[in-house]
CSV table of C-alpha atoms in Angstrom, one decimal:
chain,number,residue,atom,x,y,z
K,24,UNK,CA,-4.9,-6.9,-8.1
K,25,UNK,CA,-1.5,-4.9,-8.2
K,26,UNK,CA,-1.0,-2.4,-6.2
K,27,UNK,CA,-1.6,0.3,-8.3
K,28,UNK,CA,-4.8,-1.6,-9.0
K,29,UNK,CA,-6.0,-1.6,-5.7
K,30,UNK,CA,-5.6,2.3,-4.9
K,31,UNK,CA,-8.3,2.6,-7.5
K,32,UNK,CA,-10.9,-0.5,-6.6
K,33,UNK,CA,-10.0,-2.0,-3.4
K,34,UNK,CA,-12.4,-1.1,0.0
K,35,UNK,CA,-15.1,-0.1,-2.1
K,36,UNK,CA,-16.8,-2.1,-4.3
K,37,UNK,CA,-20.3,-0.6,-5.5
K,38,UNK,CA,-23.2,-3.3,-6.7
K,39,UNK,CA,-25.6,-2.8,-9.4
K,40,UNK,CA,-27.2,0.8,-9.6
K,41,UNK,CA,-24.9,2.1,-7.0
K,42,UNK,CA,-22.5,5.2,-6.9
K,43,UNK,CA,-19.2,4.1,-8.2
K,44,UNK,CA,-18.2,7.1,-6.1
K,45,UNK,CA,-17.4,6.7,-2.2
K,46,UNK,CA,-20.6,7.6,-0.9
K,47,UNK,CA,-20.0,10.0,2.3
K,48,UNK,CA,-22.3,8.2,5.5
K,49,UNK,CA,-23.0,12.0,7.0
K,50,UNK,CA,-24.6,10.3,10.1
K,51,UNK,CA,-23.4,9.7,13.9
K,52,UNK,CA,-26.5,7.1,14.3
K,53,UNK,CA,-27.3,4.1,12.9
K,54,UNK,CA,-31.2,2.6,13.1
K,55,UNK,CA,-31.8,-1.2,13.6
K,56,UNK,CA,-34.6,-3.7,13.5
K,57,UNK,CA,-34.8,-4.5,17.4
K,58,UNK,CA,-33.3,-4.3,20.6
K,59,UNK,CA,-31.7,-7.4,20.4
K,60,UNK,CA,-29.9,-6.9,17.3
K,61,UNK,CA,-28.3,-3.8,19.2
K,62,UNK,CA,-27.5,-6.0,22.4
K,63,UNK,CA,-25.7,-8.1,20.0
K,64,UNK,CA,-24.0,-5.0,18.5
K,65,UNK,CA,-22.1,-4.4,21.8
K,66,UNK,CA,-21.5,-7.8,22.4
K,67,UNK,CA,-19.3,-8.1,19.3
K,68,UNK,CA,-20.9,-11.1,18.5
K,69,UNK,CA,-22.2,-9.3,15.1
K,70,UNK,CA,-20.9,-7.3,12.5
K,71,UNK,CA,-22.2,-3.8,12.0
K,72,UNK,CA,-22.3,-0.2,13.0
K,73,UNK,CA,-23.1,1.2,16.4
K,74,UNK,CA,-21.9,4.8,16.8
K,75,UNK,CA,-19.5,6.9,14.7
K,76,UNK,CA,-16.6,7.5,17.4
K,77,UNK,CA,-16.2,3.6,17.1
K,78,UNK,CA,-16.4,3.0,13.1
K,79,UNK,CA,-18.5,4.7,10.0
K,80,UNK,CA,-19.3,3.1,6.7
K,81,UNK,CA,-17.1,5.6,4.5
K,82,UNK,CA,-14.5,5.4,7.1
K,83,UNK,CA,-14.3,1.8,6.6
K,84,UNK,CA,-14.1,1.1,3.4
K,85,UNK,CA,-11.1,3.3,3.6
K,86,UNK,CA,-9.8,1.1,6.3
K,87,UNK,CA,-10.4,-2.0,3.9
K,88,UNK,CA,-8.6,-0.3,1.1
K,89,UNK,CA,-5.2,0.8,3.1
K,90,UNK,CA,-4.8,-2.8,5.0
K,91,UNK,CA,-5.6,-3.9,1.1
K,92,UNK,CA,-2.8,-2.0,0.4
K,93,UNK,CA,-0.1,-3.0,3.2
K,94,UNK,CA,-1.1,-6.7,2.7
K,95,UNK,CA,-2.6,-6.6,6.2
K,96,UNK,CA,-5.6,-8.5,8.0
K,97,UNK,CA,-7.4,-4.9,9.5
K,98,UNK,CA,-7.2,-1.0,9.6
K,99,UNK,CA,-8.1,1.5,12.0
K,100,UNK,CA,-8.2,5.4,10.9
K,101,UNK,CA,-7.5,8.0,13.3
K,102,UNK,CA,-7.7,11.6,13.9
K,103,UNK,CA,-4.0,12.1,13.3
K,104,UNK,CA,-0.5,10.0,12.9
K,105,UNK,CA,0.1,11.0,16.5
K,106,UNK,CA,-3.1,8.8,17.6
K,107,UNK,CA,-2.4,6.5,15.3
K,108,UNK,CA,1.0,5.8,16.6
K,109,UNK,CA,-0.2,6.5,20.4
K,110,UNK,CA,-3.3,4.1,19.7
K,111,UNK,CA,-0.6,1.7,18.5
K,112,UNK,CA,1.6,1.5,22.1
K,113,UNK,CA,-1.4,1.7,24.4
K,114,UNK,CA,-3.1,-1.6,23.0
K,115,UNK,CA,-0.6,-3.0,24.6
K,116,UNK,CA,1.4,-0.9,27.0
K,117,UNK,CA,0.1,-0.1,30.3
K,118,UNK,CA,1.0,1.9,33.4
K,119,UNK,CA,4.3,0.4,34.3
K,120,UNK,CA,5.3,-1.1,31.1
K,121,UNK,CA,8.5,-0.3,28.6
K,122,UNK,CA,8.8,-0.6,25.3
K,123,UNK,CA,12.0,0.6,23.0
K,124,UNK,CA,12.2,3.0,19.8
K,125,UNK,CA,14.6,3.8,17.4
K,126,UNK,CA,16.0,6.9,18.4
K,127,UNK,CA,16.0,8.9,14.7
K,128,UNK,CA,12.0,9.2,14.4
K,129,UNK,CA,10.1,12.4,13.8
K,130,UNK,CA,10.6,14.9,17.0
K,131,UNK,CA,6.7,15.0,17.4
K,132,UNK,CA,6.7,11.2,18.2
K,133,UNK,CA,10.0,11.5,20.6
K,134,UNK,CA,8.1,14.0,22.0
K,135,UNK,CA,4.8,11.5,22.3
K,136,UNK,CA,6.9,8.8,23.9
K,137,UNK,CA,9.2,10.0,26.4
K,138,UNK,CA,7.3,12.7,27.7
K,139,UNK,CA,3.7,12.0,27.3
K,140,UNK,CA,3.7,8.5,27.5
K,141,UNK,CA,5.8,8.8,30.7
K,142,UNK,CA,2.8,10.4,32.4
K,143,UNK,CA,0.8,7.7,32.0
K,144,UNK,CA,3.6,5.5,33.8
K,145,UNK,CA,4.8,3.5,30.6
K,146,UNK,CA,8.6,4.2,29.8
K,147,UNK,CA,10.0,4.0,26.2
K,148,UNK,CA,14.1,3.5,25.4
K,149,UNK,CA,15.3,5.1,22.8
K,150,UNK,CA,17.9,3.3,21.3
K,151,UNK,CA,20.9,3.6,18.3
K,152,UNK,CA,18.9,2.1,15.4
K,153,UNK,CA,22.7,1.1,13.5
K,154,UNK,CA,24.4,-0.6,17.1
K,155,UNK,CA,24.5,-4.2,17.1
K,156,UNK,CA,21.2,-6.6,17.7
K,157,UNK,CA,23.2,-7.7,20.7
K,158,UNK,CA,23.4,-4.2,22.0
K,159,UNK,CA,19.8,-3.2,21.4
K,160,UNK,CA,18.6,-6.7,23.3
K,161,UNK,CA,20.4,-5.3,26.2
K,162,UNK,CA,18.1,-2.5,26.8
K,163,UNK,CA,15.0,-5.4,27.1
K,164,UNK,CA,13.3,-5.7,29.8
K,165,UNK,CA,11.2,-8.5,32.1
K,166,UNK,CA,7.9,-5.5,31.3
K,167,UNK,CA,9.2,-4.3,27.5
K,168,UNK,CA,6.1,-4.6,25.2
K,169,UNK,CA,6.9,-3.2,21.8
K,170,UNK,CA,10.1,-2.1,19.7
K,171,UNK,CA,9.2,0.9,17.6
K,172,UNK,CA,11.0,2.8,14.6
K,173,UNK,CA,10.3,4.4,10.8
K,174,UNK,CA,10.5,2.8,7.5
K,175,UNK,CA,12.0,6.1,6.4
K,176,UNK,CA,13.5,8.2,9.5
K,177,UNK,CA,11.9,12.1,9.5
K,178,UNK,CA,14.0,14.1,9.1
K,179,UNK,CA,17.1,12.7,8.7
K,180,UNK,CA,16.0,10.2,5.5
K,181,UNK,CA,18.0,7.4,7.2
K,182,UNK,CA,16.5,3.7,6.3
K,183,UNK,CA,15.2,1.4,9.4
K,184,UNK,CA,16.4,-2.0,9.0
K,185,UNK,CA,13.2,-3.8,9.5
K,186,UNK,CA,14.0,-7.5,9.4
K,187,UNK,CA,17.0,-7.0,12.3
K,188,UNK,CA,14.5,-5.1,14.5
K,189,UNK,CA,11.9,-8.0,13.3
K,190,UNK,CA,14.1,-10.9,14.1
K,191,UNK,CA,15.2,-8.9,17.8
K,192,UNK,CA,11.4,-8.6,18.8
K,193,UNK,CA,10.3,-11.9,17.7
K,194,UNK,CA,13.3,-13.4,19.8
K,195,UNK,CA,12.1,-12.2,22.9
K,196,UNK,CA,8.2,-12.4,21.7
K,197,UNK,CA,7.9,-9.0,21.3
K,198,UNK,CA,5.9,-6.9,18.1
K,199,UNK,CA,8.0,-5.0,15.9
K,200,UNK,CA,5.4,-1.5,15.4
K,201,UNK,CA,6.7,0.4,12.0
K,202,UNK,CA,5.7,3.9,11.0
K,203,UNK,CA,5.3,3.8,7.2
K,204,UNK,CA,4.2,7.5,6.5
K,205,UNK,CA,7.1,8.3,4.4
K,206,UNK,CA,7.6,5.0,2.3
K,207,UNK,CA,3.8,4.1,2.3
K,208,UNK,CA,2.5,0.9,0.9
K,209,UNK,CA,4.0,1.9,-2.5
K,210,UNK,CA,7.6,1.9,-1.9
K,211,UNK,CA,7.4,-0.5,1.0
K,212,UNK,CA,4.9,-3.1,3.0
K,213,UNK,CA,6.8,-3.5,6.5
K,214,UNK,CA,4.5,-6.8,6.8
K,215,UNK,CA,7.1,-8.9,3.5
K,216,UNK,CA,10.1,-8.5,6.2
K,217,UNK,CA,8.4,-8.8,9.8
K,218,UNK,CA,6.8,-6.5,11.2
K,219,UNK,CA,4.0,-6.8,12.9
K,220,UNK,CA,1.9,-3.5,13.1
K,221,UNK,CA,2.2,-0.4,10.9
K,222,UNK,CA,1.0,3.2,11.4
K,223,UNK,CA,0.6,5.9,9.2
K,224,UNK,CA,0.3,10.0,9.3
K,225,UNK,CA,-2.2,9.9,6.2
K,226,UNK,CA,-1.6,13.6,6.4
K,227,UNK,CA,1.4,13.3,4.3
K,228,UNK,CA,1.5,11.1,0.9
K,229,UNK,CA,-1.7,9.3,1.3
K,230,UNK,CA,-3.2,12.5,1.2
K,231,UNK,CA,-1.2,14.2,-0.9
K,232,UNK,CA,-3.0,17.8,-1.0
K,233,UNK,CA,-2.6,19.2,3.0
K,234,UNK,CA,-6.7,18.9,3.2
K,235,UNK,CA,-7.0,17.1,6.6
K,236,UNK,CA,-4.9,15.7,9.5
K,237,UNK,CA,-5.3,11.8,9.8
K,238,UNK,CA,-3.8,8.4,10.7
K,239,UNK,CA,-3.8,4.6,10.4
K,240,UNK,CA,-3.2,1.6,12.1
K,241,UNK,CA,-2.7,-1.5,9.9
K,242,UNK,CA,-2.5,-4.8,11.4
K,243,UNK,CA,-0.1,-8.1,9.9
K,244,UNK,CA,-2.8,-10.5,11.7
K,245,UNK,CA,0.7,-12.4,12.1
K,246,UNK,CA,1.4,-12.0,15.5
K,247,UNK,CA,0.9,-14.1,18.6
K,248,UNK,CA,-0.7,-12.4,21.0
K,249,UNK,CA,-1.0,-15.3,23.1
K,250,UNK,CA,2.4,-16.3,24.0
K,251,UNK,CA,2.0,-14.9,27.6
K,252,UNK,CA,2.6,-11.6,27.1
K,253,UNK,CA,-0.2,-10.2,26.8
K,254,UNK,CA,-2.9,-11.6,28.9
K,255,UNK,CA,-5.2,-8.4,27.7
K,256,UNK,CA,-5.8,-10.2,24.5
K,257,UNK,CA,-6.4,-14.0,26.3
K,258,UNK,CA,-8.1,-12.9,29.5
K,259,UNK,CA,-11.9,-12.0,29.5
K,260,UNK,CA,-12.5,-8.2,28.5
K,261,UNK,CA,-15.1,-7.2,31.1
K,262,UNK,CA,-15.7,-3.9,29.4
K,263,UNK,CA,-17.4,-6.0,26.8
K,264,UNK,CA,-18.9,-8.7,28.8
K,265,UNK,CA,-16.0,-11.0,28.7
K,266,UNK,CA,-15.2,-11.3,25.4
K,267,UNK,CA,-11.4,-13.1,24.6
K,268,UNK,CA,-9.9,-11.1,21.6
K,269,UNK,CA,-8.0,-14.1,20.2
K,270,UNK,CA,-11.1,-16.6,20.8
K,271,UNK,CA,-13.5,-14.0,19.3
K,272,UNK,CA,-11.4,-13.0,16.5
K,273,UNK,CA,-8.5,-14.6,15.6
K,274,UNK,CA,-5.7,-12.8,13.6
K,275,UNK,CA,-7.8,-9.8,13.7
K,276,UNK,CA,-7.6,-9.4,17.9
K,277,UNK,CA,-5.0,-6.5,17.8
K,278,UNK,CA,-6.7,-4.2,15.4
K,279,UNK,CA,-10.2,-5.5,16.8
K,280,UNK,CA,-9.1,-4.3,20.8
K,281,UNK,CA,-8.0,-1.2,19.2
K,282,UNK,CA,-11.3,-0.2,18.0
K,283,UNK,CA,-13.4,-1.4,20.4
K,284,UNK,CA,-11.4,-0.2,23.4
K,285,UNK,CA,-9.5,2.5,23.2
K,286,UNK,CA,-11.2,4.2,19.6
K,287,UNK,CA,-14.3,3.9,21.7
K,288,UNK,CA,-12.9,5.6,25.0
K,289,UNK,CA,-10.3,8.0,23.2
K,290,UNK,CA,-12.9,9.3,20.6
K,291,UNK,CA,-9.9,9.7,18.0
K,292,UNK,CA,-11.9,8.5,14.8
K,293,UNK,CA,-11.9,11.1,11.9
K,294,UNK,CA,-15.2,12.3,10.1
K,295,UNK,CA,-16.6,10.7,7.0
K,296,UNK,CA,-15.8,13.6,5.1
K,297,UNK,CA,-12.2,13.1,6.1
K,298,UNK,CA,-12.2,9.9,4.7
K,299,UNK,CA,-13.9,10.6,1.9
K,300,UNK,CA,-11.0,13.3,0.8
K,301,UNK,CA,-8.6,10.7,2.2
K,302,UNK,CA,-9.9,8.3,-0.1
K,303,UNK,CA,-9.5,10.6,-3.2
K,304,UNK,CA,-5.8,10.9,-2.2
K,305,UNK,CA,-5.4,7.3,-2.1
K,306,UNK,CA,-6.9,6.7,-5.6
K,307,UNK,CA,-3.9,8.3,-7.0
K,308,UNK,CA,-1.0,7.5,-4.7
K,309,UNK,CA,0.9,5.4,-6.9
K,310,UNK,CA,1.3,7.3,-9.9
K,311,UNK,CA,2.2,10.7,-7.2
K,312,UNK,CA,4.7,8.3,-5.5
K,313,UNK,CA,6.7,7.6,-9.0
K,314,UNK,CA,6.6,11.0,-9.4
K,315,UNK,CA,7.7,12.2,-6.3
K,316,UNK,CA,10.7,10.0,-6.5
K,317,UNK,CA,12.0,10.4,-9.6
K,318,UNK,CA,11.8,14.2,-9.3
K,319,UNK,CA,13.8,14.0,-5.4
K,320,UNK,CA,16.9,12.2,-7.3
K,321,UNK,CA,17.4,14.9,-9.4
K,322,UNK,CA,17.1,17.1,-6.3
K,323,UNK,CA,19.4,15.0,-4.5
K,324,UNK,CA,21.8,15.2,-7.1
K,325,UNK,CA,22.2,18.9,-7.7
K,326,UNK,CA,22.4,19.3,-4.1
K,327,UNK,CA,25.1,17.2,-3.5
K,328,UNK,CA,27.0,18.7,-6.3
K,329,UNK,CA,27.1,22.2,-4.8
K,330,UNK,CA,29.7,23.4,-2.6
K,331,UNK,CA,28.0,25.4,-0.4
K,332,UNK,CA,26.0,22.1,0.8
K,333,UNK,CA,27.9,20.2,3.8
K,334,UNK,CA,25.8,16.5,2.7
K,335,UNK,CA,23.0,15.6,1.4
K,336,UNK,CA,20.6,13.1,2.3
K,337,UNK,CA,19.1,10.6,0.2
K,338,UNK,CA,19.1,7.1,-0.1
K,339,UNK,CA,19.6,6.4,-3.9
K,340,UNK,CA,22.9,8.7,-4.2
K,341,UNK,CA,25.4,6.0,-4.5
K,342,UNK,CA,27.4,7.3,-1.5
K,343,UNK,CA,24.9,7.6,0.9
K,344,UNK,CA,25.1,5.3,3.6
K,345,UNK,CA,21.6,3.8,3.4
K,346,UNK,CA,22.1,3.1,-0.3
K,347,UNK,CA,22.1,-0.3,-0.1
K,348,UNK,CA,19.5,-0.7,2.1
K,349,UNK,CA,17.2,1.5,0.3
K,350,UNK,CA,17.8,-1.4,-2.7
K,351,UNK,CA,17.0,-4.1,-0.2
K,352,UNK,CA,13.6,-2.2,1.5
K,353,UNK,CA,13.0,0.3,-1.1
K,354,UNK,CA,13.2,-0.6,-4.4
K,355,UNK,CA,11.2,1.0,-6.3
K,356,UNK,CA,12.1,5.1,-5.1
K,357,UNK,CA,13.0,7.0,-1.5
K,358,UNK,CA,9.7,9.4,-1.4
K,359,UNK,CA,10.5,12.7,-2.1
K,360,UNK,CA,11.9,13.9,1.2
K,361,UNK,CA,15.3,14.6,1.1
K,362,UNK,CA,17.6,16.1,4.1
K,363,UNK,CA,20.6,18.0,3.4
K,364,UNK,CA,22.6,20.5,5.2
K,365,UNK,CA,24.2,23.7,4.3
K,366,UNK,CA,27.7,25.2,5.4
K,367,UNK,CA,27.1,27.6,8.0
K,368,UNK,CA,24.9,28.4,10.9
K,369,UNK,CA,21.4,28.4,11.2
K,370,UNK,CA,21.3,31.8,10.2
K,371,UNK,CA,22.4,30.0,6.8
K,372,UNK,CA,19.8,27.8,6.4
K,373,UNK,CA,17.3,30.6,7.3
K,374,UNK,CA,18.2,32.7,4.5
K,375,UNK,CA,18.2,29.6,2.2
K,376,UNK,CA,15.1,29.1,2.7
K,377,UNK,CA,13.2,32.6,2.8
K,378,UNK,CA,14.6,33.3,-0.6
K,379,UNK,CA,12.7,30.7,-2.1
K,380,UNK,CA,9.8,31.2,-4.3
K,381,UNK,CA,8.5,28.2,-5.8
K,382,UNK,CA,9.1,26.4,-2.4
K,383,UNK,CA,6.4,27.0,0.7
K,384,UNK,CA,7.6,27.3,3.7
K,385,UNK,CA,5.9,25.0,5.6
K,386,UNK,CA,5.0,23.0,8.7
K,387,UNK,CA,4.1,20.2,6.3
K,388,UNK,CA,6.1,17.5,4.6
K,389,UNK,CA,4.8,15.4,1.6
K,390,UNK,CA,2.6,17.3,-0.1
K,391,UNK,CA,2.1,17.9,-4.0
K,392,UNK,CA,4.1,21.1,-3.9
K,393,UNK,CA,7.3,21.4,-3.0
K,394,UNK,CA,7.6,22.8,1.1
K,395,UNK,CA,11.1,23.2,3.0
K,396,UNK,CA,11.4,23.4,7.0
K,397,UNK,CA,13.8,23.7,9.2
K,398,UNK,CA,13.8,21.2,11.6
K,399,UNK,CA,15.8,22.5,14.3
K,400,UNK,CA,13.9,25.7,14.9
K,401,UNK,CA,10.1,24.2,14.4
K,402,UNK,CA,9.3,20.7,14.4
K,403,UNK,CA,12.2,19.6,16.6
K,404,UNK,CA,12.0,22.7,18.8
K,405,UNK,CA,11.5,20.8,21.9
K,406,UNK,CA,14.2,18.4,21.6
K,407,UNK,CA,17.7,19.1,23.3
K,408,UNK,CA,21.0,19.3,21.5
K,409,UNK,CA,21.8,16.2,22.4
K,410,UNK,CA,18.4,14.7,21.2
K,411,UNK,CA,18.9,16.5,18.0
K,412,UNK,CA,22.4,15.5,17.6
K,413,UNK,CA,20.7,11.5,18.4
K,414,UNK,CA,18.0,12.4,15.6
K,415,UNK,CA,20.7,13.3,13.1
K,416,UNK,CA,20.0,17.2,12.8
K,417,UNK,CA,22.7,19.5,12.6
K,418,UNK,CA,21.8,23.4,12.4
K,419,UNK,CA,22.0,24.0,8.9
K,420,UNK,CA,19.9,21.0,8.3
K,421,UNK,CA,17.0,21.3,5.6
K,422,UNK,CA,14.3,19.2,5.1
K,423,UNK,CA,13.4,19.2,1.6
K,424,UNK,CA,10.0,17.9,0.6
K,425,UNK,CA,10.1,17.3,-3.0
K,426,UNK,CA,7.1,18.0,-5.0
K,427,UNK,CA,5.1,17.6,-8.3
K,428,UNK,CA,6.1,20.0,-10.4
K,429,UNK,CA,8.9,20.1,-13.7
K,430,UNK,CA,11.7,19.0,-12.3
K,431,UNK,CA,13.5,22.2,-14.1
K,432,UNK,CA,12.0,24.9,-12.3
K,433,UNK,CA,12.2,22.9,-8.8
K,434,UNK,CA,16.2,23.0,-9.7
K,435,UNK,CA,15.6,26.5,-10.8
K,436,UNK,CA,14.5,27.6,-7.1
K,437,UNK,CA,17.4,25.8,-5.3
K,438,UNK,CA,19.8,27.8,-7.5
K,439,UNK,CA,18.0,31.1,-6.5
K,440,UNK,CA,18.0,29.9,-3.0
K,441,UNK,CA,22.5,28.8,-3.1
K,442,UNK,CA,22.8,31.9,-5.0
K,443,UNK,CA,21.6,34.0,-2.0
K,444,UNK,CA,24.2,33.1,0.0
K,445,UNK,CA,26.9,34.2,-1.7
């Protein structure tokens, strides 16, 4: 099936006389025939359902559908992109281990790895995503587990090169971890140039209509987690009475230990009804996705055309640094999140902003309406000036999330907004 194809029919497939509808599994508990059958359960040694913090029968046929999607081998849906993308290090990071990110990610994630993550002992780099391979390998270390970075960078819109980070992590036996929330599946499947794991904050696109908070883990199945490593995945899991990930399941052993380990101990595994809404999203993420692209180039354009904005940034302008990147990874459309900056202070871009109607303004990015925020004074609070200044945000810097509506009365309601600061 295409793509488009597969929103609609792949993870659940209904047999004669059932609901073509996702059926929502209401139910924490699960009944079985015997004892043994549930000894075997928590074994691994048999497919099936034990308990709904570990996996849940709507839940999974969502899982099926988005690693349908990314062209993976395995899903895992969390409670949030955050677990998703903290899931993803500690499957394989541990209390004295380092792994590197690309420094322009969403603040929330800087946030997650170089202060959070430090408590648990395990240090992350943060590294200039443009410098030279040779320059990144430098900060690799004897314990580095992971190199980390976005598809589509939030906020500052600038384009990871996945196959250099690919080809610097596969030298040195390393996974390359993308976060694909902006891009999604549609516009982009990190797994065609390398990398080996992708997350996603299913809050955004996949969801479309800011109904719940969720993630994803999707696994290539392409990685070799036995190349000494990563003895976690070759060594005997006492936990679960000795069972060898990569014996005991092959190309599915990363996304398998994620589940069974630390899904199970963390408890981060969304609802059924979650998933169900999820789900609904999903079925029409495609045609959205067109949509939301097409109508951010004409955003991008207008903006860049005013004088009162200092740049704009999106990757399909043709002078936009990223452009021909963006032709390379993202053929088909940029998302509809656009970052651009306005002359002046912050001040500036606050009075921009609150004399918008059509716009919301948000704590939210990627939904069917359009939503501004200003990064700097909200969802990059935390971060210092130089961090912000690393991330690509400058004062007056806007983050503009494009939505569904005519494209005429979007433009209508920047015009009101420049017009205000006159």
């Amino acid at each position: 099936m295409k793509i488009e194809t597969q929103c609609l029919h792949e993870g659940y497939h209904p047999q004669n006389g059932q609901p073509k509808a996702l059926p929502i599994y209401q139910s924490t508990t699960y009944t079985y025939d015997s004892t043994e059958h549930i000894g075997k359960l928590f074994d691994l040694s048999v497919e099936g359902h034990m308990y709904s913090r570990i996996s849940n029968p709507t839940v999974e046929a969502v899982e099926k559908k988005i690693a349908a999607l990314e062209g993976g081998v395995g899903a895992l849906c969390t409670t949030s992109g955050q677990a998703a993308n903290l899931l993803a290090i500690l499957n394989i990071a541990q209390a004295g281990d380092h792994f590197i990110s690309a420094a322009t990610i969403y603040g929330g994630t800087i946030n997650l790895f170089g202060v959070t993550l430090k408590k648990f002992g395990i240090e992350c780099t943060f590294v200039d995503a443009e410098a030279p391979a040779e320059e990144i390998e430098k900060a690799i270390r004897p314990n580095t587990k992971a190199i980390f970075g976005e598809t589509i960078a939030n906020p500052s819109i600038e384009v990871f090169d996945i196959e250099k980070f690919a080809g610097i992590a596969h030298r040195h036996g390393l996974p390359l971890i993308v976060d694909n929330t902006f891009a999604t599946p549609i516009l982009c499947r990190p797994f065609e140039f390398g990398a080996d794991i992708v997350t996603h904050s299913t809050t955004k696109y996949m969801d479309g209509h800011a109904v719940q908070v969720g993630g994803a883990i999707v696994d290539s199945g392409k990685f070799n987690w036995a190349n000494g490593k990563f003895p976690e995945f070759t060594e005997p899991d006492e936990s679960y009475h000795g069972v060898v990930y990569t014996k005991n399941f092959g190309s599915a052993a990363y996304i398998t230990k994620a589940r069974v380990q630390l899904t199970r101990d963390f408890g981060t595994y969304p609802s059924a009804q979650a998933a169900f809404l999820l789900n609904l999203g999903l079925e029409t993420l495609a045609v959205r996705m067109e949509r939301h692209c097409r109508n951010a180039e004409r955003a991008a354009e207008f903006l860049a055309a005013s004088p009162k904005v200092e740049f704009v940034h999106y990757p399909t302008l043709a002078g936009d640094r990223y452009h021909s990147r963006a032709r390379k990874y993202l053929p088909h459309g940029c998302s509809g999140v656009i970052s651009f900056s306005l002359k002046g202070s912050r001040d500036t871009a606050i009075r921009f902003m609150d004399s918008l109607k059509l716009a919301n303004n948000v704590v939210h990015v990627a939904d069917i309406c359009t939503c501004v925020l200003h990064p700097a004074s909200s969802t990059h609070r935390q971060l210092t000036d130089e961090q912000l200044t690393a991330a690509g945000i400058t004062p007056g810097l806007i983050r503009l999330s494009v939505g569904l509506e005519n494209i005429d009365d979007i433009l209508e309601d920047l015009q009101n907004g420049l017009n205000a600061l006159d």
